[in-house]
Structure formats: C-alpha cells, structure tokens
Short mmCIF file of C-alpha atoms in Angstrom, two decimals:
data_model
loop_
_atom_site.label_atom_id
_atom_site.label_comp_id
_atom_site.label_asym_id
_atom_site.label_seq_id
_atom_site.Cartn_x
_atom_site.Cartn_y
_atom_site.Cartn_z
CA MET A 96 9.41 -3.12 -1.81
CA LYS A 97 8.57 0.57 -1.51
CA LEU A 98 6.25 3.18 -2.89
CA ALA A 99 7.51 4.94 -6.01
CA PRO A 100 9.49 8.05 -5.07
CA PHE A 101 7.05 10.46 -6.76
CA ILE A 102 4.11 9.33 -4.58
CA ILE A 103 3.10 11.27 -1.48
CA PHE A 104 1.39 9.22 1.23
CA HIS A 105 -0.88 11.71 3.01
CA ARG A 106 -3.16 11.59 6.06
CA CYS A 107 -6.17 13.86 5.68
CA GLY A 108 -7.62 15.88 8.55
CA ASP A 109 -10.42 13.36 9.00
CA GLY A 110 -7.93 10.48 9.41
CA ARG A 111 -8.32 9.00 5.92
CA GLU A 112 -5.12 8.26 4.05
CA ILE A 113 -4.57 8.86 0.36
CA LEU A 114 -1.83 8.56 -2.23
CA LEU A 115 -1.09 11.82 -4.02
CA LEU A 116 0.33 11.57 -7.53
CA PRO A 117 1.62 15.10 -8.23
CA ASP A 118 2.70 14.38 -11.82
CA SER A 119 -0.87 13.58 -12.85
CA ASN A 120 -2.74 15.77 -10.34
CA ARG A 121 -4.52 12.66 -9.01
CA ALA A 122 -5.27 11.24 -5.62
CA ILE A 123 -6.10 7.65 -4.75
CA ALA A 124 -8.30 7.05 -1.72
CA LEU A 125 -7.32 4.04 0.37
CA ASN A 126 -9.40 1.75 2.54
CA TYR A 127 -8.07 0.61 5.93
CA SER A 128 -6.12 -2.35 4.63
CA GLY A 129 -4.74 -0.35 1.70
CA SER A 130 -3.59 2.35 4.13
CA PHE A 131 -1.97 -0.27 6.33
CA ILE A 132 -0.06 -1.78 3.41
CA CYS A 133 1.05 1.63 2.10
CA ARG A 134 2.32 2.65 5.55
CA MET A 135 4.54 -0.42 5.42
CA LEU A 136 5.79 0.59 1.96
CA THR A 137 7.08 3.97 3.15
CA GLY A 138 10.62 4.52 4.41
CA ASN A 139 12.68 1.37 3.95
CA GLY A 140 9.72 -0.60 2.64
CA ALA A 141 8.83 -4.21 3.42
CA SER A 142 8.63 -7.61 1.78
CA LEU A 143 5.40 -9.30 0.73
CA ASP A 144 5.76 -11.84 3.53
CA ARG A 145 6.37 -9.17 6.18
CA ILE A 146 3.38 -7.11 5.02
CA ALA A 147 1.12 -10.19 4.88
CA ALA A 148 2.10 -11.28 8.40
CA ALA A 149 1.47 -7.79 9.78
CA LEU A 150 -1.85 -7.54 7.92
CA ALA A 151 -2.96 -10.92 9.29
CA ALA A 152 -2.11 -9.86 12.84
CA GLU A 153 -3.74 -6.42 12.51
CA PHE A 154 -7.00 -7.58 10.93
CA GLY A 155 -7.32 -11.09 12.37
CA LEU A 156 -6.89 -12.84 9.02
CA GLU A 157 -5.47 -16.25 8.29
CA LEU A 158 -1.97 -15.87 6.87
CA PRO A 159 -2.74 -17.48 3.46
CA GLN A 160 -5.67 -15.08 2.95
CA ALA A 161 -3.58 -12.08 4.04
CA ARG A 162 -0.79 -13.11 1.66
CA HIS A 163 -3.24 -13.50 -1.24
CA ASP A 164 -4.88 -10.12 -0.54
CA THR A 165 -1.52 -8.38 -0.14
CA ALA A 166 -0.16 -9.90 -3.35
CA ALA A 167 -3.27 -8.77 -5.26
CA PHE A 168 -3.02 -5.23 -3.87
CA LEU A 169 0.69 -4.99 -4.68
CA GLU A 170 0.14 -6.34 -8.20
CA ALA A 171 -2.51 -3.68 -8.82
CA MET A 172 -0.05 -1.05 -7.57
CA ARG A 173 2.70 -2.48 -9.77
CA GLN A 174 0.45 -2.33 -12.84
CA LYS A 175 -0.20 1.37 -12.12
CA ASN A 176 3.55 2.01 -11.63
CA LEU A 177 3.05 2.98 -8.00
CA LEU A 178 5.93 0.90 -6.67
CA ALA A 179 9.60 1.84 -6.88
CA ASP A 180 11.45 0.56 -9.96
CA GLY A 181 12.42 -3.08 -9.69
CA GLU A 182 9.75 -3.81 -7.09
#
C-alpha cells in the first residue's frame, strides 16, 4: 500500500514530519510511529506485514502489538482517503 498521490510527506526544519494535503490546505502532524509508517508508504509502498515487522524492530514492540497498531493507523488513513486507491 502507498500514500495517496496528492499527499506530500514533508520533513520540517525541526525534524518533525507532516502530511500536506494541498487540495484542502491542511497539514497532519505525525508522531514518531506515524512518521515511520508513512515513510514506508512512500515510493513503492509496503504491505501491512512488512510495516508491522519493521515497526516492531524499530520500537521494540511484540509483533502482534505492532501489527494491531499498524492496522489501526492504516484504517484511520483509509477512512480519511489518505491511501492510494485500492489500498
């Protein structure tokens, strides 16, 4: 899965990362795990399982917890139409 093509993933000068939604003149601030997931959704994208495994390794989580958290984050993004069509 990937970010929707209209979204700009941006790193601010202070190191924070945000999603810019030019069509609606909005920005969404991301926490560390949200930034990590969105980085994986850029370019060619990544599967839920691949993102969850990387999240578990990066943050020292158990894989089932990482998969649950990743699925919840992606579902919230899907509901806001922030993922590419068909994702």
